[in-house]
Short mmCIF file of C-alpha atoms in Angstrom, two decimals:
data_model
loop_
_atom_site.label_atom_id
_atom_site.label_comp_id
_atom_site.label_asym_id
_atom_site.label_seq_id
_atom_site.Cartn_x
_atom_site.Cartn_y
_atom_site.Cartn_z
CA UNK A 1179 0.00 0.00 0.00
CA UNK A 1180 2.74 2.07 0.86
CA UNK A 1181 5.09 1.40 -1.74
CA UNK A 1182 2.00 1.83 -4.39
CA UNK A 1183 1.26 5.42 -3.15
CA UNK A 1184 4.73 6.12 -3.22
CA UNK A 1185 5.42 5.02 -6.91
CA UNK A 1186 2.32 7.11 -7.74
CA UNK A 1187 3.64 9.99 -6.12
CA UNK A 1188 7.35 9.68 -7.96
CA UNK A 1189 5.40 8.70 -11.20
CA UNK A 1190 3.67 12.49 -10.87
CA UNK A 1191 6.74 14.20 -9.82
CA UNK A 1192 8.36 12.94 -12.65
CA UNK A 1193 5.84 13.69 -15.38
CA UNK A 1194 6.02 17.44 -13.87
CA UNK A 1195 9.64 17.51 -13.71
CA UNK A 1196 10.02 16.33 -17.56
CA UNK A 1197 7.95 19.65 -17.99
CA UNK A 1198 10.65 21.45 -15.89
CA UNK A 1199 13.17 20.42 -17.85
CA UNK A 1200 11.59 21.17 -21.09
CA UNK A 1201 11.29 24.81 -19.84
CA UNK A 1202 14.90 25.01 -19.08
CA UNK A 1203 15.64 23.27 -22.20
CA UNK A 1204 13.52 26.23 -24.02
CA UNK A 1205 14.91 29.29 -22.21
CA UNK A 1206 18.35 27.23 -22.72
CA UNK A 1207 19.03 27.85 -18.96
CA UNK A 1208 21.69 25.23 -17.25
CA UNK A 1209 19.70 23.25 -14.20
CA UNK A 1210 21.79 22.32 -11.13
CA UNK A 1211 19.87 20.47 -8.10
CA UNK A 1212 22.35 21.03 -5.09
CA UNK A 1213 22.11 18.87 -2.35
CA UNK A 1214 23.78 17.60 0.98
CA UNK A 1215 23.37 17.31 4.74
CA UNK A 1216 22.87 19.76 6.90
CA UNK A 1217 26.12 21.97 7.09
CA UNK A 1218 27.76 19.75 4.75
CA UNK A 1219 27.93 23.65 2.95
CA UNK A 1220 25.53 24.17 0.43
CA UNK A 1221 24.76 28.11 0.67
CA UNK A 1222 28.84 29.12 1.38
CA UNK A 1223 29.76 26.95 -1.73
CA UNK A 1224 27.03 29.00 -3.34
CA UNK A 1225 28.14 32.25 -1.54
CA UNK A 1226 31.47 32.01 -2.74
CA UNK A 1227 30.27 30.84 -6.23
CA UNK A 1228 28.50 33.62 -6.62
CA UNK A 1229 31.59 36.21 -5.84
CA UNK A 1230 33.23 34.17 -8.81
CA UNK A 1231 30.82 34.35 -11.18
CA UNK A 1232 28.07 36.08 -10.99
CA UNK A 1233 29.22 38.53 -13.33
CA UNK A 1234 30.15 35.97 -15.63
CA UNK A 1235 26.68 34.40 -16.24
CA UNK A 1236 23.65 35.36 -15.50
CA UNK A 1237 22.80 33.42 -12.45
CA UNK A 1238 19.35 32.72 -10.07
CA UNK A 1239 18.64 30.73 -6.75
CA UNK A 1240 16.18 29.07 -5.30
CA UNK A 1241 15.96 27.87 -1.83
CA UNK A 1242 15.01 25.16 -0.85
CA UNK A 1243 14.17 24.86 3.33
CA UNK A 1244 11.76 23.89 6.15
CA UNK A 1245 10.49 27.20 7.47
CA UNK A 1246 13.13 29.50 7.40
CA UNK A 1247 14.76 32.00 4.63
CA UNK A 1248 17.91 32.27 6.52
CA UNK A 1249 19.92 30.74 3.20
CA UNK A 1250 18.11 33.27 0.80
CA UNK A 1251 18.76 36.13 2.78
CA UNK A 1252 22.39 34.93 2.88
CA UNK A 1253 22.46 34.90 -1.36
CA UNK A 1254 20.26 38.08 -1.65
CA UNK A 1255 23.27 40.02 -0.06
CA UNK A 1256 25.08 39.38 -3.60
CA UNK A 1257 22.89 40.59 -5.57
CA UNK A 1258 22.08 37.46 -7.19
CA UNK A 1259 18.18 37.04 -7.70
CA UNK A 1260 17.16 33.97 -5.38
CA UNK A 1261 13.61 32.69 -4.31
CA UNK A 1262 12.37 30.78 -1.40
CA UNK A 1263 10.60 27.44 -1.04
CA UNK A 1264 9.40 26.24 2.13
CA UNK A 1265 8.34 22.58 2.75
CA UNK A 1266 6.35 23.23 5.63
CA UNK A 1267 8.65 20.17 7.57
CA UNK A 1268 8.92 18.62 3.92
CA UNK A 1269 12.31 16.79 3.44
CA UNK A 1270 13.61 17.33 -0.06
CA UNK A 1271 11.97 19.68 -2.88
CA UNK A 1272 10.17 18.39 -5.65
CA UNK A 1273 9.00 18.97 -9.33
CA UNK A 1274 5.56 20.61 -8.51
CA UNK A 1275 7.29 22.92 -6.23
CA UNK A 1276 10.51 24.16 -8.47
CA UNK A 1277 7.53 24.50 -11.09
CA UNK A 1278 5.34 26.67 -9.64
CA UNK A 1279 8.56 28.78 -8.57
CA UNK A 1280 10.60 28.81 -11.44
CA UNK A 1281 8.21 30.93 -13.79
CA UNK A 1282 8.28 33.64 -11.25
CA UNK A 1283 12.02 34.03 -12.14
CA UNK A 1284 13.07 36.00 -15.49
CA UNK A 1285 13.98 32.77 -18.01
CA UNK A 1286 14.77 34.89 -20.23
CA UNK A 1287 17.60 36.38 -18.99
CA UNK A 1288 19.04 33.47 -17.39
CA UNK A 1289 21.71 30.58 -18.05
CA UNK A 1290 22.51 29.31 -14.63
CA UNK A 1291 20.01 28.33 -12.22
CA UNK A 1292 21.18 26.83 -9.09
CA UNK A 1293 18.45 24.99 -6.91
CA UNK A 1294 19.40 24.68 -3.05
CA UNK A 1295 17.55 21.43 -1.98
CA UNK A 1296 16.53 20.70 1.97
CA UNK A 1297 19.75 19.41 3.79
CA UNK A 1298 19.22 15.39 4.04
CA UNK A 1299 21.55 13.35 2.34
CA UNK A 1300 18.20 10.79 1.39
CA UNK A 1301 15.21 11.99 0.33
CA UNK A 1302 16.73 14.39 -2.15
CA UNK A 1303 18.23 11.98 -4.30
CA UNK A 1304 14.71 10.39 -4.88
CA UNK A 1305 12.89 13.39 -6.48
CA UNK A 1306 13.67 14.81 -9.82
CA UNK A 1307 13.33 18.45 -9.92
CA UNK A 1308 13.81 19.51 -13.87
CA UNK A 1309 17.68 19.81 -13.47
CA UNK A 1310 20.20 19.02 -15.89
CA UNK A 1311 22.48 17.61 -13.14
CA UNK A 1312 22.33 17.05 -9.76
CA UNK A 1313 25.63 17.81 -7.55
CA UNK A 1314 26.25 16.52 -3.94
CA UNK A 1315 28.37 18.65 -1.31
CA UNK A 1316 30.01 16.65 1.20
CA UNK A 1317 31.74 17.77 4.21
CA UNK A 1318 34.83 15.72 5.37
CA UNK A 1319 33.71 16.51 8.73
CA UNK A 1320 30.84 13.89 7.97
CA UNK A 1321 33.08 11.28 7.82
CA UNK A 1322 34.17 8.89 5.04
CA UNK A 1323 32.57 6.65 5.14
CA UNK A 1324 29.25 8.27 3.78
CA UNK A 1325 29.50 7.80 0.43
CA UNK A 1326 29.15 3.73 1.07
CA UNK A 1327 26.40 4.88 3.32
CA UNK A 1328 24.22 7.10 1.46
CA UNK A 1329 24.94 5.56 -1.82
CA UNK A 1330 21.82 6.92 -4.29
CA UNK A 1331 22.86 10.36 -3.65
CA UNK A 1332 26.42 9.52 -4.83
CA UNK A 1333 24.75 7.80 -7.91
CA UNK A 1334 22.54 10.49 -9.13
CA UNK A 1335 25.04 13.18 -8.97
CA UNK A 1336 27.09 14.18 -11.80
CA UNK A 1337 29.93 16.43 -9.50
CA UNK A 1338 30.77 15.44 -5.62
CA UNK A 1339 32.29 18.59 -3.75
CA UNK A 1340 34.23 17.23 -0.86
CA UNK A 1341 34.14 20.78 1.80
CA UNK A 1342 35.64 21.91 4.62
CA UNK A 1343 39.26 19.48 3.56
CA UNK A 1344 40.87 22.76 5.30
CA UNK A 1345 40.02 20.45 8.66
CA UNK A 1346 41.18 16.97 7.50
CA UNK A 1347 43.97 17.24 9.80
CA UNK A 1348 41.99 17.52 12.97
CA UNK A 1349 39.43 14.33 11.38
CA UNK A 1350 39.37 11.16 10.87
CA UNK A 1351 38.50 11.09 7.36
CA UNK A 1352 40.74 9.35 4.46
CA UNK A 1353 40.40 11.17 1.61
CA UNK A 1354 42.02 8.60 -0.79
CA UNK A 1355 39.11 5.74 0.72
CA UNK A 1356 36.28 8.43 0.13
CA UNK A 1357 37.29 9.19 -3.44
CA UNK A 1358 37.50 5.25 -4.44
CA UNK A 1359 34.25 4.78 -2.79
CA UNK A 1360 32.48 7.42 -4.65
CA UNK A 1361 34.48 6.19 -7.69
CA UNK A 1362 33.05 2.62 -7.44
CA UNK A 1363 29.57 4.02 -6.69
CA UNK A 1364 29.80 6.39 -9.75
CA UNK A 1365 32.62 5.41 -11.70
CA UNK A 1366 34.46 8.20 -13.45
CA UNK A 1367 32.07 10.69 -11.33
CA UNK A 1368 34.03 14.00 -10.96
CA UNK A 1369 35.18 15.00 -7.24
CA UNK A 1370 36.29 18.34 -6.25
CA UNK A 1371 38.20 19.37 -3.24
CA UNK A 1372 37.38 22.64 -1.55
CA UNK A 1373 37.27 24.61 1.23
CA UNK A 1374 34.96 27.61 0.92
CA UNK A 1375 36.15 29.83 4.37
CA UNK A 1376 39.88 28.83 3.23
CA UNK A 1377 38.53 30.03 -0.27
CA UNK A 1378 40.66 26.70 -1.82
CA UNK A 1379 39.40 24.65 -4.53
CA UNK A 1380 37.00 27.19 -5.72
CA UNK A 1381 38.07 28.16 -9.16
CA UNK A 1382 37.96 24.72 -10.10
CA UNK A 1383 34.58 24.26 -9.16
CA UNK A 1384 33.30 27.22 -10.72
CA UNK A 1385 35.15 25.76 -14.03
CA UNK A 1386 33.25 22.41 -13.82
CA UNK A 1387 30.13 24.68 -13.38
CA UNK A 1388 30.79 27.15 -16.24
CA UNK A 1389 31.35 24.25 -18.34
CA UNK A 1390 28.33 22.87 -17.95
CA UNK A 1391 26.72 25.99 -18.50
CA UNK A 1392 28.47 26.24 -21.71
CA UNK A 1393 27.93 22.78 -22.60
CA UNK A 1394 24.29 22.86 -22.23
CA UNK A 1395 24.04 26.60 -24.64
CA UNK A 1396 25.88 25.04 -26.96
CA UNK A 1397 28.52 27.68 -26.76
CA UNK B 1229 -4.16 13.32 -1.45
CA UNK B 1230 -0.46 13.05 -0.12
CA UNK B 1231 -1.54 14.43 3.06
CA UNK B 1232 -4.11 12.31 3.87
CA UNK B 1233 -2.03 9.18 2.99
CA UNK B 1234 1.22 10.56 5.23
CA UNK B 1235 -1.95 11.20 8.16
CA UNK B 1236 -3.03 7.39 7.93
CA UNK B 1237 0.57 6.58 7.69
CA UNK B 1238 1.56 8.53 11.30
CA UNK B 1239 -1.34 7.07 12.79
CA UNK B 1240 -0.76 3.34 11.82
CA UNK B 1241 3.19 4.52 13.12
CA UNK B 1242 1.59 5.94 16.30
CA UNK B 1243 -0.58 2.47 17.21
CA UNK B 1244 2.45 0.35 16.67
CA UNK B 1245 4.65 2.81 19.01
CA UNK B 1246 2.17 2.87 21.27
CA UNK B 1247 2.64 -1.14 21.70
CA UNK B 1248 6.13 -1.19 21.76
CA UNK B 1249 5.71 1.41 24.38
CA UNK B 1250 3.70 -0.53 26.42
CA UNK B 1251 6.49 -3.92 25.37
CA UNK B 1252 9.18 -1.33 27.02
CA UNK B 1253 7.15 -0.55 30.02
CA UNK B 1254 6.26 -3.95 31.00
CA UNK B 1255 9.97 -5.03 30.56
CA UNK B 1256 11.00 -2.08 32.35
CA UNK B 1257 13.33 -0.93 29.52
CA UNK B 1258 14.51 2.48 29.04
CA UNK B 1259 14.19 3.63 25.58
CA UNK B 1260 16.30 6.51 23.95
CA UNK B 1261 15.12 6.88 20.08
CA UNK B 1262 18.87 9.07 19.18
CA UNK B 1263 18.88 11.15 16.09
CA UNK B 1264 21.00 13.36 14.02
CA UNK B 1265 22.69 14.43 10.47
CA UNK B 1266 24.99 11.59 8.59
CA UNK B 1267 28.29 12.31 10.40
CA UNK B 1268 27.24 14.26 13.54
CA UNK B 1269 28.37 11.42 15.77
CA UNK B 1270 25.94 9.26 16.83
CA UNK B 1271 28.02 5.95 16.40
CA UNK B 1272 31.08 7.61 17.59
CA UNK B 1273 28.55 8.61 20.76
CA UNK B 1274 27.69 5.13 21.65
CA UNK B 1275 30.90 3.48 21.05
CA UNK B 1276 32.54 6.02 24.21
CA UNK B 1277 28.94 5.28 25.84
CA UNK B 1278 29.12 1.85 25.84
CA UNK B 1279 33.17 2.11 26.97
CA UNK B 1280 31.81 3.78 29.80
CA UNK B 1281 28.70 1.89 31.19
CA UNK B 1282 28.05 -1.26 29.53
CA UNK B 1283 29.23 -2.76 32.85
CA UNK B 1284 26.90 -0.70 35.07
CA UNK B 1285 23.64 -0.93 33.14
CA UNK B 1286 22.15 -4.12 30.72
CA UNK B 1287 22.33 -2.19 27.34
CA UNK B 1288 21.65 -3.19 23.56
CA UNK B 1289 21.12 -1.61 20.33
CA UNK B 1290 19.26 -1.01 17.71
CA UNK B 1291 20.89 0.52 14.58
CA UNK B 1292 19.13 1.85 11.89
CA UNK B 1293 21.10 2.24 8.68
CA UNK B 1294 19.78 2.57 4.37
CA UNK B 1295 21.70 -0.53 3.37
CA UNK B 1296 25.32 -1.37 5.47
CA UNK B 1297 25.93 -3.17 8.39
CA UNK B 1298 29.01 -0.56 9.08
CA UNK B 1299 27.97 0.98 12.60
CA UNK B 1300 26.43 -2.42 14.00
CA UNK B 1301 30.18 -4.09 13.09
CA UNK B 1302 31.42 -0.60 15.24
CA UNK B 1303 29.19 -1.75 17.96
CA UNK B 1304 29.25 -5.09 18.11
CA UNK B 1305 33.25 -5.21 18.64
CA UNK B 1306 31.95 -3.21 22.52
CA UNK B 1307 30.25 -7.02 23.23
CA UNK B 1308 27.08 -5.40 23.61
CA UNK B 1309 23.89 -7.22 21.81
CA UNK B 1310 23.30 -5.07 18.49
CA UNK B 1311 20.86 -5.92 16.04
CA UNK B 1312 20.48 -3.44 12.29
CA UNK B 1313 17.37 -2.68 10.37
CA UNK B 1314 18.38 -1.96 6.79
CA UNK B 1315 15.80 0.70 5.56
CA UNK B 1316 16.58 -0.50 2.21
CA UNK B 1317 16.91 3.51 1.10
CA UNK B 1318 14.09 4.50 3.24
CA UNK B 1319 15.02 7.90 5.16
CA UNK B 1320 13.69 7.19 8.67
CA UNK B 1321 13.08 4.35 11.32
CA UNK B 1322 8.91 3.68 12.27
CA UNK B 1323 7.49 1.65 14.96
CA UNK B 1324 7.28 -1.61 12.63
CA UNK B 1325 10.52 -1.89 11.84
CA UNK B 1326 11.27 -1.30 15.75
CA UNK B 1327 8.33 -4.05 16.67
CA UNK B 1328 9.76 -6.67 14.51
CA UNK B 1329 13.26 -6.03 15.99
CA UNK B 1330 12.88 -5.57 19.40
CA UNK B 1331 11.41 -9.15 19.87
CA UNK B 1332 14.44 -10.23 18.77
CA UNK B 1333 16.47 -9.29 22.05
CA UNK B 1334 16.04 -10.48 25.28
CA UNK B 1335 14.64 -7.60 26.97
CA UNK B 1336 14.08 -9.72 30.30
CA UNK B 1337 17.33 -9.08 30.87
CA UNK B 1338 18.06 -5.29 29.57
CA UNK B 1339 17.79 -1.98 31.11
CA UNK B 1340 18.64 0.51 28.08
CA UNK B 1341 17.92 0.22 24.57
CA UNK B 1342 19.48 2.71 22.67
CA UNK B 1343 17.91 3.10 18.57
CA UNK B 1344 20.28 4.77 16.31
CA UNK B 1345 18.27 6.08 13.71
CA UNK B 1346 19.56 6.86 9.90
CA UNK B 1347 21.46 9.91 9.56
CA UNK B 1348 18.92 12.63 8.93
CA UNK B 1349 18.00 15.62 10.84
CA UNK B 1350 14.22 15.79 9.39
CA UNK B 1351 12.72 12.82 9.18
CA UNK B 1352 13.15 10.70 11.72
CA UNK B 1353 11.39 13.19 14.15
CA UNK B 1354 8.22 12.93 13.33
CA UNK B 1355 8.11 8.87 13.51
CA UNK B 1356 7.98 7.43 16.99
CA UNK B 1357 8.98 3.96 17.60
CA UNK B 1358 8.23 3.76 21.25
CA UNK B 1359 10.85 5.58 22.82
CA UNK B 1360 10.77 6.92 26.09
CA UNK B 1361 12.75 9.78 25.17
CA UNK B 1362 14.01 11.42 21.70
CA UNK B 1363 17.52 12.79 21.98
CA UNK B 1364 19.26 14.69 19.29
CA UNK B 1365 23.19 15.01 18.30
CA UNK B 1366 24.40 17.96 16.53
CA UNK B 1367 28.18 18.37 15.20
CA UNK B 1368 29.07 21.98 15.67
CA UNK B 1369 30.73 21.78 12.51
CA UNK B 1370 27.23 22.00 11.03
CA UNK B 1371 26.87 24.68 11.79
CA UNK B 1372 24.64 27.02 14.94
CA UNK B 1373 21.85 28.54 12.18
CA UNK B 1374 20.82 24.35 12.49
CA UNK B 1375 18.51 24.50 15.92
CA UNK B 1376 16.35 26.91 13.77
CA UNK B 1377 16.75 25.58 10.31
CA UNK B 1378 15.56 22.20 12.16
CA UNK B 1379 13.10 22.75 14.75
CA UNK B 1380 10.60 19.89 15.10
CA UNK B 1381 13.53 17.41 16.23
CA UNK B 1382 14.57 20.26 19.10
CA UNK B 1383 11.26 20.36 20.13
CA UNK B 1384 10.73 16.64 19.93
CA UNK B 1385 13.58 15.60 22.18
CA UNK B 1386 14.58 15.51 25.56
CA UNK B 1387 18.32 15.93 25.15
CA UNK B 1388 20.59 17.92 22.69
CA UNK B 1389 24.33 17.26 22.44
CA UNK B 1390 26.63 18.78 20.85
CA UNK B 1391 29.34 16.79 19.45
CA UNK B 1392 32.84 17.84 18.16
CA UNK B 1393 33.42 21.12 20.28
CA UNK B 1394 37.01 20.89 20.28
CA UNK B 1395 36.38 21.79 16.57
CA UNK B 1396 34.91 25.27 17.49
CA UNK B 1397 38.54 27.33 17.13
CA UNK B 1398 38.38 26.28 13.42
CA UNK B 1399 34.76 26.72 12.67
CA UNK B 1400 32.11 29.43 12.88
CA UNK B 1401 30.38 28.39 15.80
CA UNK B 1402 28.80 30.29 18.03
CA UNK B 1403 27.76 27.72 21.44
CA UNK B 1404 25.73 30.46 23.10
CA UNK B 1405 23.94 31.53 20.26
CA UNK B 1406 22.90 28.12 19.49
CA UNK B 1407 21.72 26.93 22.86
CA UNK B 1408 19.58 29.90 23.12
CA UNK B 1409 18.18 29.25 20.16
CA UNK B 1410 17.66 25.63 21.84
CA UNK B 1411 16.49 26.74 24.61
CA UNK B 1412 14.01 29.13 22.51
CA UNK B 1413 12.71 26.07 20.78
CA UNK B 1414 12.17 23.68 23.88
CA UNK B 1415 12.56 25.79 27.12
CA UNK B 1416 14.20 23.64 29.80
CA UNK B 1417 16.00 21.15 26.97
CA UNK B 1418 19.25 19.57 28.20
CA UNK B 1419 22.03 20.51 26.35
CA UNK B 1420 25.25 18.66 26.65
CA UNK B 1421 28.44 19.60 24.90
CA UNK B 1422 30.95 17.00 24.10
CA UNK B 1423 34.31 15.90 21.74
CA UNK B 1424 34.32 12.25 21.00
CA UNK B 1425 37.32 12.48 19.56
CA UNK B 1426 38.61 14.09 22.62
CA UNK B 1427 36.63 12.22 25.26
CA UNK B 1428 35.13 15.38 26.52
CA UNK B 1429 32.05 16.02 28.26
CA UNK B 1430 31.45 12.44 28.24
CA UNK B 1431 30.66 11.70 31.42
CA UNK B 1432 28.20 14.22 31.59
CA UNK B 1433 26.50 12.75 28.48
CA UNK B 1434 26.44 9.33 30.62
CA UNK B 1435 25.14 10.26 34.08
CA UNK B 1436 22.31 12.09 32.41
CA UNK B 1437 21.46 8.80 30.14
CA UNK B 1438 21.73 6.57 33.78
CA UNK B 1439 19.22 8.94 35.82
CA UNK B 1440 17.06 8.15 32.79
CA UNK B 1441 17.58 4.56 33.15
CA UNK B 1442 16.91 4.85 36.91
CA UNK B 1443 13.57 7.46 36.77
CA UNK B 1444 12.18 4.69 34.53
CA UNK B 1445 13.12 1.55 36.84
CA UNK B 1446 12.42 3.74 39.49
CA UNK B 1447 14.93 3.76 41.25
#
């Protein structure tokens, strides 16, 4: 009974996020779904994304959250033109929702579109939101042995952003183990080191991220 | 549609927790029902918990984990009785999966029963599974906007601790800030701050768990 309800619901959230991505595909704007646990770093990666390249392309947010807009009012400071979901307690975005928000935003004008998702490191991963990719921000202060844990996430994503390596030595975490596990669970999946308050590892990230851009507008 | 289906979902979850309850209460076990993000600490939390008291009190555990047996090996090598529920991908632990496990241990001859849950700071909070008490870990390197970001599972348990506080020099943490925001959420809440890495605060963490043992037993 369960399960049936559920594959109803994903069965719906699909058909409207195949209507998402048609829209994006149409206003030829590039689609990243963001996602991670809480803190893993989501809206400083996107703060210090944004001080990279926001004049560069022309960029949008939405955020995605419980109740509050703390994250939004953290990306509204740069200028950058972000909305707000809410869930009301929900624990990942979904199609419906990014739908009925993204056509207040100015398609137009747009090529990058970055949506924040709800920190969980499940749910997430099960709902398709219109995006082009999906991307999954890891803190090392997690531990490594998450990507064996929390596999789907690791599977869905094109780009793994391993944060916060600045405090690798004062954790436990192997590096080299993480990297083959996500390898095995994604094989040939691309993994990028940063640190966004040591600001290292950033310009690559906003390369793999400009690329895509490009890639998508044919450019 | 989804609403009503999650409301006869809760309530099915809420009959079955009410009989484990009442399984618990009749075998005089104390329940604790722990939460928290992949990574905050909860494993690393019972390992130094079980160092410390498995000799004083009867304890076993429950751990709940997507697919891998990784934290019940962790456990296990303590000698205390440890049993895992694969969720098979799903993001939470419910009172089924609990019933169906719990028969499994001899709870004649227990006192604690500690249930790991998966690593997720939303879900799990609003499933009971016949706990006597909730109890939440947060790594300070998730940062202290989280209490707010994440309210229901403040409000839902009976203890918060903090984990990893000897990594506040290298991250933006503010501890006051955050427990009032704690204490905002759930007046009264106990908040305990430890480093499992550095064996701090630990004790604390374990006299509080043992009065909770002995209210129940009544002692």
């Amino acid at each position: 009974m369960e399960v049936t309800v559920m594959k109803n619901i994903l069965g719906e959230n699909d058909r409207i996020a195949a209507e998402n991505q048609a829209l994006f595909k149409e206003k030829n704007v590039y689609v990243l779904n963001l996602m991670g646990s809480p803190g893993a770093g989501k809206t400083s990666l996107l703060e210090k994304t944004m001080e990279r390249i926001k004049d560069k392309v022309r960029m949008a947010v939405i955020e995605g959250d419980l109740f509050t807009s703390k994250d939004a009012e953290r990306i509204e400071k740069h200028g950058v033109p972000v909305i707000q979901i809410n869930t009301a307690g929900g624990c990942h975005l979904d199609a419906p929702m990014v739908q009925k928000t993204a056509v207040k935003l100015d398609l137009d004008n747009l090529d990058l579109l970055i949506v924040e998702n709800v920190g969980n490191l499940v749910c997430p991963a099960e709902f398709a939101v219109g995006e082009d990719d999906k991307g999954v921000v890891l803190s090392i202060t997690e531990g490594d042995d998450k990507p064996m844990k929390y596999p789907l996430i690791f599977k869905e994503s094109a780009v793994a952003v391993l944060n916060k390596v600045d405090l690798v030595p004062f954790c436990n975490f192997n590096l080299q183990s993480a990297e083959e596990d996500i390898d095995t669970l994604h094989p040939g999946m691309d993994v990028i080191e940063v640190s966004c308050t040591k600001d290292a590892g950033l310009d690559a990230w906003c390369d793999w991220l400009l690329a895509r851009v490009r890639a998508k507008q044919g450019k």
